[in-house]
XYZ file of C-alpha atoms in Angstrom:
576
model
C 54.558 -43.687 19.613
C 50.972 -43.029 19.803
C 48.882 -43.442 16.348
C 47.981 -39.444 14.720
C 44.377 -38.585 15.168
C 42.517 -37.006 12.078
C 42.161 -33.909 13.698
C 46.411 -33.225 14.148
C 46.372 -34.202 10.722
C 44.371 -31.766 9.562
C 45.446 -29.160 12.037
C 48.859 -29.847 10.532
C 47.697 -29.089 7.298
C 46.069 -26.035 8.085
C 49.273 -24.582 9.758
C 51.377 -25.570 6.816
C 48.878 -23.709 4.561
C 48.503 -20.889 6.901
C 52.744 -20.254 6.400
C 52.605 -20.672 3.034
C 49.937 -18.088 2.157
C 51.820 -15.249 4.808
C 55.001 -16.091 2.969
C 53.104 -15.342 -0.512
C 51.748 -12.406 0.839
C 54.828 -11.045 2.201
C 56.605 -11.379 -1.175
C 53.599 -9.796 -2.856
C 53.777 -7.026 -0.508
C 57.428 -6.437 -0.944
C 57.249 -6.137 -4.994
C 54.386 -3.713 -4.228
C 56.913 -1.291 -2.213
C 59.395 -1.689 -4.986
C 56.963 -0.577 -7.210
C 55.509 2.249 -5.467
C 58.890 3.775 -4.396
C 59.705 3.265 -8.492
C 56.327 5.432 -9.196
C 57.365 7.806 -6.491
C 60.949 8.722 -7.902
C 59.521 8.697 -11.494
C 56.761 11.276 -10.862
C 57.361 14.893 -11.140
C 57.766 17.608 -8.060
C 54.037 18.929 -8.857
C 52.233 15.530 -8.706
C 54.126 14.786 -5.573
C 52.933 17.735 -3.852
C 49.319 17.019 -4.631
C 49.810 13.290 -3.097
C 51.451 14.441 0.095
C 48.062 17.104 0.198
C 45.932 14.425 -0.285
C 47.572 11.805 2.352
C 47.368 14.827 4.837
C 43.459 15.860 4.288
C 42.538 12.017 4.431
C 44.186 11.404 7.957
C 42.722 14.989 9.332
C 39.065 14.147 8.090
C 39.570 10.464 9.812
C 40.898 12.273 12.977
C 37.915 14.364 12.710
C 35.645 12.056 12.271
C 37.001 9.490 15.080
C 36.613 12.925 17.377
C 32.795 13.553 16.248
C 31.824 9.933 16.579
C 33.351 9.586 20.023
C 31.323 12.935 21.344
C 28.412 11.749 20.006
C 28.084 8.863 22.599
C 28.246 5.248 22.305
C 26.447 3.258 19.270
C 24.419 0.217 18.976
C 24.142 -1.961 16.056
C 24.874 0.760 13.711
C 22.320 3.246 15.516
C 23.975 5.794 18.019
C 21.887 5.050 21.323
C 21.287 8.591 22.424
C 19.560 9.078 19.132
C 17.624 5.755 19.609
C 16.610 6.684 23.200
C 15.274 10.422 21.754
C 13.262 8.463 19.004
C 11.730 5.988 21.075
C 10.813 8.246 23.527
C 9.264 10.464 21.043
C 7.675 7.567 18.794
C 6.802 5.137 21.298
C 9.154 2.376 19.774
C 12.453 0.914 20.398
C 15.612 0.327 18.558
C 17.470 -2.617 18.141
C 16.449 -3.956 21.013
C 12.417 -4.444 21.050
C 11.122 -4.665 24.563
C 7.679 -5.620 24.873
C 5.245 -4.237 27.559
C 5.409 -6.228 30.726
C 2.535 -9.189 30.658
C 3.259 -9.740 26.902
C 6.071 -11.792 26.825
C 9.215 -8.743 26.523
C 11.289 -7.032 28.595
C 9.856 -3.896 29.987
C 11.066 -0.848 28.941
C 13.586 0.352 30.472
C 17.308 0.240 31.229
C 16.687 -3.397 30.364
C 15.669 -2.764 26.843
C 14.133 -0.590 24.338
C 10.703 1.419 25.707
C 7.485 -0.527 25.310
C 5.967 -1.221 21.950
C 2.720 0.111 21.109
C -0.102 -1.297 18.937
C 1.290 -2.079 15.366
C 0.971 1.117 13.186
C -0.624 3.911 14.361
C -2.542 5.504 11.346
C -1.141 8.158 9.366
C -1.018 11.413 11.178
C -1.854 10.032 14.555
C 0.250 9.974 17.408
C 1.635 6.826 19.361
C -0.194 6.891 22.915
C 2.160 8.713 25.074
C 3.952 10.330 21.963
C 5.753 13.850 22.596
C 7.953 15.809 20.235
C 7.928 15.296 16.705
C 5.799 12.281 16.911
C 2.817 14.375 17.893
C 2.050 16.981 15.002
C 0.401 20.092 16.235
C -2.967 20.259 15.608
C -3.958 23.112 13.114
C -6.100 25.859 14.608
C -9.262 27.452 12.925
C -7.990 30.824 12.611
C -4.941 29.591 11.118
C -6.793 27.489 8.600
C -9.450 30.290 7.955
C -6.214 32.559 7.005
C -5.643 30.249 4.356
C -8.388 28.674 2.995
C -11.118 31.631 3.535
C -9.413 34.102 0.942
C -8.914 31.091 -1.966
C -12.880 30.193 -1.494
C -13.642 33.300 -3.138
C -12.138 32.663 -5.978
C -14.369 33.723 -9.286
C -13.783 30.576 -11.060
C -15.977 28.686 -7.720
C -19.718 28.783 -8.482
C -22.391 30.422 -5.819
C -22.595 27.489 -3.927
C -19.668 26.997 -2.104
C -19.327 24.851 0.919
C -16.111 23.209 3.031
C -15.221 20.988 6.057
C -11.861 20.495 7.335
C -11.302 17.556 9.995
C -8.508 16.571 12.414
C -8.056 12.729 11.999
C -6.791 12.129 15.804
C -9.384 14.836 17.693
C -12.670 14.349 15.027
C -12.915 17.756 15.466
C -14.011 19.958 12.702
C -10.990 22.708 12.456
C -12.315 24.668 9.554
C -15.942 25.418 8.142
C -18.005 26.853 5.549
C -21.415 26.580 5.151
C -20.734 22.280 5.966
C -24.218 21.311 6.413
C -25.571 22.424 3.322
C -26.794 20.214 0.927
C -24.676 20.340 -2.729
C -25.149 18.147 -5.496
C -21.926 15.830 -4.810
C -21.047 14.576 -8.164
C -18.879 11.301 -8.139
C -18.025 11.988 -4.344
C -21.293 10.396 -3.656
C -18.775 6.835 -4.262
C -17.415 7.733 -0.911
C -21.206 7.061 0.845
C -21.511 4.029 -1.869
C -17.876 2.653 -0.446
C -19.001 3.021 3.623
C -22.543 1.546 2.684
C -21.204 -1.535 0.640
C -18.024 -2.186 3.109
C -20.162 -1.889 6.482
C -23.098 -4.157 5.139
C -20.896 -6.780 3.486
C -17.736 -6.554 4.738
C -14.686 -5.991 2.856
C -13.850 -9.876 1.960
C -17.253 -10.274 0.109
C -17.128 -11.654 -3.074
C -19.528 -11.541 -5.677
C -20.612 -14.765 -7.227
C -21.261 -15.556 -11.227
C -22.650 -19.236 -11.535
C -23.895 -21.967 -14.167
C -27.047 -24.126 -13.038
C -28.835 -26.836 -14.612
C -32.298 -26.846 -15.358
C -34.268 -29.516 -13.608
C -36.655 -29.689 -16.487
C -35.416 -28.790 -19.882
C -39.201 -28.258 -20.970
C -39.545 -25.827 -17.852
C -36.587 -23.759 -16.619
C -38.235 -21.834 -14.319
C -39.675 -19.005 -16.969
C -42.733 -17.449 -16.920
C -42.992 -16.841 -13.412
C -41.755 -19.649 -11.609
C -39.432 -19.599 -8.720
C -36.509 -17.994 -9.426
C -33.151 -18.539 -7.669
C -33.189 -14.581 -6.547
C -36.316 -14.124 -4.710
C -35.925 -10.402 -4.265
C -35.263 -10.116 -8.007
C -37.447 -8.831 -10.807
C -37.458 -8.151 -14.878
C -34.662 -6.348 -16.000
C -36.002 -6.286 -19.782
C -39.184 -5.054 -21.722
C -42.144 -6.498 -23.185
C -40.362 -7.888 -26.467
C -38.193 -9.860 -24.565
C -40.459 -11.490 -22.138
C -42.837 -12.340 -25.251
C -39.633 -14.035 -26.634
C -39.099 -16.292 -23.702
C -42.818 -17.460 -23.327
C -42.565 -18.582 -26.873
C -39.383 -20.576 -26.182
C -41.018 -22.359 -23.294
C -43.715 -23.156 -25.519
C -41.253 -24.688 -28.096
C -39.890 -26.418 -25.512
C -42.702 -27.968 -23.872
C -44.224 -28.996 -27.647
C -40.988 -30.805 -28.165
C -41.550 -32.422 -24.805
C -45.079 -33.471 -25.624
C -44.189 -34.707 -29.272
C -41.600 -36.896 -27.589
C -38.719 -35.273 -29.471
C -35.686 -35.609 -27.022
C -34.966 -31.951 -25.102
C -31.569 -30.613 -25.488
C -30.540 -30.395 -21.446
C -30.705 -26.528 -20.686
C -27.846 -24.573 -18.559
C -28.342 -21.304 -16.920
C -25.599 -18.487 -16.836
C -26.812 -16.319 -13.703
C -25.942 -12.982 -13.046
C -24.557 -11.858 -9.409
C -23.987 -8.323 -9.793
C -20.476 -8.644 -11.044
C -19.337 -5.996 -13.342
C -15.700 -6.859 -13.399
C -16.357 -10.400 -14.753
C -14.025 -10.387 -17.971
C -13.878 -12.438 -21.073
C -10.148 -11.320 -21.508
C -7.433 -13.162 -20.965
C -6.795 -14.123 -17.646
C -4.985 -12.094 -14.918
C -4.504 -15.019 -12.622
C -5.825 -15.953 -9.670
C -5.895 -12.462 -8.268
C -7.321 -10.950 -11.196
C -11.497 -10.491 -12.016
C -13.446 -13.205 -12.011
C -13.418 -14.816 -16.066
C -15.944 -16.083 -18.698
C -12.804 -18.481 -19.439
C -12.514 -20.297 -16.370
C -16.272 -20.393 -16.015
C -16.523 -22.176 -19.280
C -13.870 -24.567 -18.525
C -15.256 -25.648 -14.956
C -18.742 -26.208 -16.750
C -17.216 -27.647 -19.651
C -15.822 -30.570 -17.219
C -18.772 -30.565 -15.331
C -21.105 -31.356 -18.473
C -18.274 -33.849 -19.776
C -18.279 -35.748 -16.518
C -21.808 -36.188 -17.049
C -22.166 -37.032 -20.472
C -23.143 -34.336 -21.870
C -21.900 -32.655 -25.110
C -25.074 -30.489 -26.224
C -26.853 -28.107 -24.254
C -28.944 -24.930 -24.657
C -28.346 -22.007 -22.851
C -30.004 -19.614 -20.546
C -28.960 -16.430 -18.647
C -31.269 -14.917 -15.741
C -30.790 -11.230 -14.730
C -33.172 -11.449 -12.128
C -31.328 -10.535 -9.499
C -32.195 -6.928 -10.353
C -35.158 -4.737 -10.178
C -36.955 -1.872 -11.250
C -35.383 0.439 -14.428
C -32.149 -1.230 -16.261
C -31.335 2.445 -18.057
C -29.612 5.001 -15.335
C -32.152 8.239 -15.481
C -29.379 10.054 -17.763
C -29.898 7.646 -20.016
C -27.628 5.466 -22.927
C -24.152 6.964 -22.039
C -20.057 6.015 -22.412
C -19.911 6.584 -18.793
C -21.857 3.948 -17.922
C -23.781 0.756 -19.053
C -27.136 -0.555 -18.511
C -26.896 -1.907 -15.143
C -27.554 -5.658 -15.261
C -26.152 -8.136 -13.004
C -24.651 -10.149 -15.981
C -22.194 -8.190 -17.915
C -18.444 -9.042 -19.210
C -16.167 -6.383 -19.008
C -18.554 -3.666 -18.119
C -19.799 -4.134 -21.534
C -17.336 -2.525 -22.955
C -16.852 -2.988 -26.879
C -13.500 -1.537 -26.989
C -10.174 -2.943 -24.934
C -10.657 -0.167 -22.354
C -10.911 -0.832 -18.531
C -11.880 2.457 -17.205
C -13.302 5.635 -18.456
C -15.836 6.452 -21.350
C -16.336 3.834 -23.772
C -18.611 2.306 -26.217
C -21.161 0.050 -24.907
C -23.285 -2.800 -25.541
C -26.964 -2.251 -25.558
C -27.828 -5.673 -24.152
C -24.486 -6.300 -21.851
C -26.081 -9.681 -19.770
C -27.114 -11.284 -23.704
C -23.145 -10.015 -25.155
C -21.876 -11.739 -22.264
C -24.466 -14.677 -22.817
C -22.877 -15.336 -26.157
C -19.210 -14.851 -25.444
C -20.303 -17.799 -22.735
C -21.626 -19.814 -25.196
C -18.636 -19.211 -27.776
C -16.141 -20.573 -24.845
C -17.900 -23.229 -24.447
C -18.011 -24.360 -28.316
C -14.111 -23.814 -28.098
C -13.973 -26.437 -25.223
C -16.018 -28.964 -26.906
C -19.886 -28.428 -25.987
C -22.456 -27.725 -28.597
C -24.694 -25.020 -27.551
C -28.158 -25.057 -29.218
C -29.598 -22.594 -30.735
C -28.885 -18.765 -29.407
C -28.871 -17.495 -25.662
C -32.152 -16.165 -24.205
C -33.117 -15.092 -21.154
C -34.406 -17.354 -18.289
C -34.973 -17.894 -15.144
C -32.954 -20.387 -12.868
C -34.980 -22.655 -10.831
C -35.145 -22.485 -7.549
C -33.306 -25.184 -6.253
C -31.297 -25.585 -9.806
C -27.690 -28.066 -9.382
C -24.922 -25.803 -9.737
C -22.552 -26.730 -12.272
C -19.693 -24.080 -11.900
C -18.796 -21.257 -10.408
C -16.222 -17.915 -10.348
C -15.781 -15.027 -7.945
C -15.054 -11.711 -8.073
C -12.192 -9.901 -6.222
C -13.016 -8.955 -2.363
C -15.218 -6.124 -2.077
C -12.594 -4.196 -0.931
C -9.992 -4.515 -4.407
C -13.685 -3.541 -6.175
C -13.803 -0.247 -3.691
C -10.054 0.562 -4.608
C -10.971 0.464 -8.279
C -14.282 2.237 -8.000
C -12.427 5.245 -6.540
C -9.131 5.037 -8.032
C -11.226 5.416 -11.431
C -14.035 6.826 -10.275
C -15.848 3.486 -12.154
C -19.352 3.930 -12.482
C -20.411 0.416 -13.184
C -18.656 -0.646 -9.994
C -20.249 1.766 -7.792
C -24.131 0.758 -9.317
C -22.893 -2.260 -8.642
C -21.859 -2.375 -5.343
C -24.656 -0.239 -4.421
C -27.115 -3.076 -5.410
C -24.648 -5.473 -3.504
C -25.354 -3.252 -0.522
C -29.748 -3.569 -1.003
C -29.203 -6.941 -1.525
C -27.196 -7.145 2.133
C -29.756 -5.071 3.589
C -32.758 -7.011 2.069
C -34.009 -4.334 0.276
C -35.015 -4.344 -3.766
C -32.495 -4.682 -5.499
C -32.997 -1.413 -7.805
C -31.679 2.473 -7.893
C -34.218 3.112 -5.135
C -33.841 0.680 -2.954
C -30.308 0.443 -3.170
C -30.138 4.794 -1.773
C -32.518 3.190 0.941
C -30.206 0.408 1.562
C -26.936 3.326 1.490
C -28.724 5.781 3.529
C -29.689 3.237 6.180
C -26.320 2.163 6.414
C -25.211 5.426 6.751
C -27.564 6.552 9.652
C -26.198 3.230 11.827
C -22.688 4.696 12.047
C -24.318 7.986 13.170
C -22.873 10.243 10.059
C -24.830 13.675 9.485
C -27.950 12.620 6.694
C -29.509 16.175 6.761
C -30.412 17.438 3.440
C -28.731 13.735 2.164
C -30.286 11.961 -1.259
C -29.175 8.680 -2.786
C -30.584 8.437 -6.360
C -27.994 6.584 -7.386
C -24.234 4.958 -6.469
C -22.241 6.899 -8.821
C -23.020 10.524 -8.642
C -24.388 10.746 -11.973
C -27.408 11.571 -10.937
C -28.402 15.323 -10.575
C -30.798 14.621 -7.899
C -28.087 13.649 -5.478
C -27.527 15.363 -2.280
C -25.171 15.393 0.411
C -23.081 18.459 2.462
C -19.226 18.427 2.697
C -19.444 17.607 6.419
C -21.044 14.332 5.583
C -18.329 13.763 3.050
C -15.518 14.861 5.506
C -17.255 12.680 7.763
C -17.276 9.409 5.599
C -13.554 9.833 5.111
C -12.784 10.650 9.279
C -14.623 6.882 9.759
C -12.589 5.473 6.772
C -9.101 6.944 8.011
C -10.187 6.143 11.979
C -7.827 3.227 13.220
C -11.106 1.952 14.886
C -12.630 1.233 11.517
C -10.563 -0.832 9.651
C -12.990 -2.396 7.681
C -13.313 0.885 5.880
C -9.269 0.955 5.223
C -9.821 0.192 1.171
C -11.433 3.715 0.805
C -8.277 5.488 2.115
C -6.050 3.304 0.267
C -8.416 3.017 -3.068
C -8.170 7.283 -3.285
C -6.136 8.716 -6.033
C -2.983 10.239 -5.006
C -2.465 13.640 -6.249
C 0.084 14.225 -9.021
C 0.408 10.065 -9.523
C -2.331 7.753 -10.141
C -6.221 7.725 -11.174
C -8.249 10.240 -11.316
C -5.517 12.930 -9.648
C -2.792 11.586 -11.896
C -2.516 14.737 -14.461
C -3.278 17.133 -11.802
C -1.064 19.068 -8.627
C 1.737 18.712 -10.733
C 4.703 21.057 -8.970
C 2.401 21.699 -6.077
C 2.035 21.255 -2.272
C -0.679 18.633 -2.910
C 1.838 16.569 -5.321
C 1.779 13.159 -3.189
C 0.331 14.513 0.472
C -3.277 14.968 -0.934
C -5.244 11.647 -1.404
C -8.952 12.567 -2.954
C -12.025 11.480 -4.956
C -13.136 14.057 -7.796
C -16.591 14.722 -8.555
C -17.153 16.473 -11.837
C -20.411 17.503 -13.302
C -21.463 20.178 -16.047
C -21.652 23.336 -13.466
C -20.276 20.774 -10.234
C -16.814 20.673 -9.196
C -16.299 18.597 -5.863
C -13.273 17.444 -4.060
C -12.951 15.320 -0.982
C -10.423 13.420 0.525
C -7.229 13.091 2.998
C -4.048 15.367 3.266
C -1.070 15.272 5.299
C 0.066 19.130 6.182
C 3.241 20.887 6.785
C 3.534 19.546 10.045
C 2.650 15.820 9.501
C -1.082 16.432 10.622
C -3.421 13.961 8.629
C -6.697 15.717 7.999
C -9.946 14.959 5.761
C -11.169 17.760 3.921
C -14.499 17.888 1.622
C -14.524 20.997 -0.519
C -18.193 21.698 -2.489
C -18.851 24.042 -5.408
C -22.612 24.144 -7.364
C -23.242 26.623 -10.325
C -20.183 26.781 -11.923
C -19.398 28.079 -15.893
C -15.370 27.353 -15.827
C -14.870 23.983 -15.219
C -11.187 24.179 -15.366
C -10.678 27.192 -13.505
C -13.405 25.645 -10.865
C -11.193 22.552 -10.536
C -7.824 24.454 -10.392
C -9.560 26.549 -7.107
C -10.348 22.985 -5.377
C -6.815 21.842 -5.945
C -5.508 24.894 -4.722
C -7.331 24.723 -1.616
C -6.023 21.115 -0.595
C -3.088 21.871 -1.492
C -2.588 25.156 0.407
C -4.029 22.660 3.557
C -0.584 20.289 2.860
C 1.729 23.142 2.522
C 0.812 25.054 5.812
C 0.655 24.195 9.804
C -1.974 26.450 10.039
C -1.544 27.533 13.727
């Protein structure tokens, strides 16, 4: 008798197990049947009638559903093929079987596969090429928008200057306008210009560095006019601080001449990152951290055997006045390239807050304390200094990407970030890194994009300066560039806009309106000035950009509500 193979043994075992399971299931079903019959006999007549009616209704429902499925046509992987074909024709995309365009490695559209796949993710409101039906939202007409918006522009809460521009993103055509080229005070909506200029000049991936370097000679660390790390920079402080620098320099040289060993000196160099934080870190994706910088600096000093240093801090990157023309204000710290947490004296991270009188000195003192915690003795108080031209770099931290800073600036209307980005634009454009140099750089970046600049003036990056002037059409076209699919480098502007009724400066506005969730916009508010500029998807699904501006208002809340009503009106209508 031939030997039984292992697979045969396994097969027999499986057969016996299956028979045993079948017998067990049969016995269980028989007992369940007996139980059901006993329950039926024991139930009252009225209950039995209810059960009969339920069974009949269930059977009828199943039959109706089966007939509907049959009439609807064949199904494929959970999607009705007729509906899939219609959706594919409208949007230019396939269903389950994603066929590619001929020549791209996929099957061509048609019977052999789904329709050809278009370019990835068309912009919101823009139909794919060749789209029809619901995939191509109809464009609103000028007459339709005028009917909806012109009466609202007559609101008595608005000031004597009332301007508006609404542009269709798909075509780039201005579909509604009211004095669109008139220059008006923009308030914080000028941050849109700052954002476009910074991203155009530097790119969304640019990061701002804060560094620690060594002084080549403890008795001569680059002060008193020696070439600094920032050749375009200038003094950021008054004569009193310059006198103190000269005295410190003289003391250091006297120590060296007298044979007294001079304490090695390091310099904390500000690169213009207002989001540098002294608080507990937020991880690798968070803002640059003074704690991380102290960690790296302490390790570098330990490797070279240095346990005691003196500390200087360099703010020479910026030139011109450090105080904004509005003067000391809780909306903006002293504009300096070195600060921690925007010079805030409380635990806030946005909005008005008490500020340090000298954010650079405060940041340096905090850094000195962090070094002390890590075993490095800091001799004396930190003092202003100039980093030597070819100083050795000990440690560096980098800000979040510029795109993330733009988003934060727009969402929270952050004035400190706005002024920093304007100066980074000046730095990238090789202009003086000052209020005036930043304004020149912003204007040049916008001119390079052929944007309408008639009457425009950029005296700061934040919009706190009332001498700033822009038109509604400029604001709308800034947003048009940011929304267009051929300008992906500007996308952080769109993603950073506050969402009506949900985020940022619009979080408490638009409740129970058509604009909630459909409007994304940058706000602008100064005494007598109210502006709003952003994007909106109308009732037909068409993406539009808009700017509404008014100057000379006396009822701030009424004017704000009137602008919100204008934006909601666009969201609420197809306006054809």
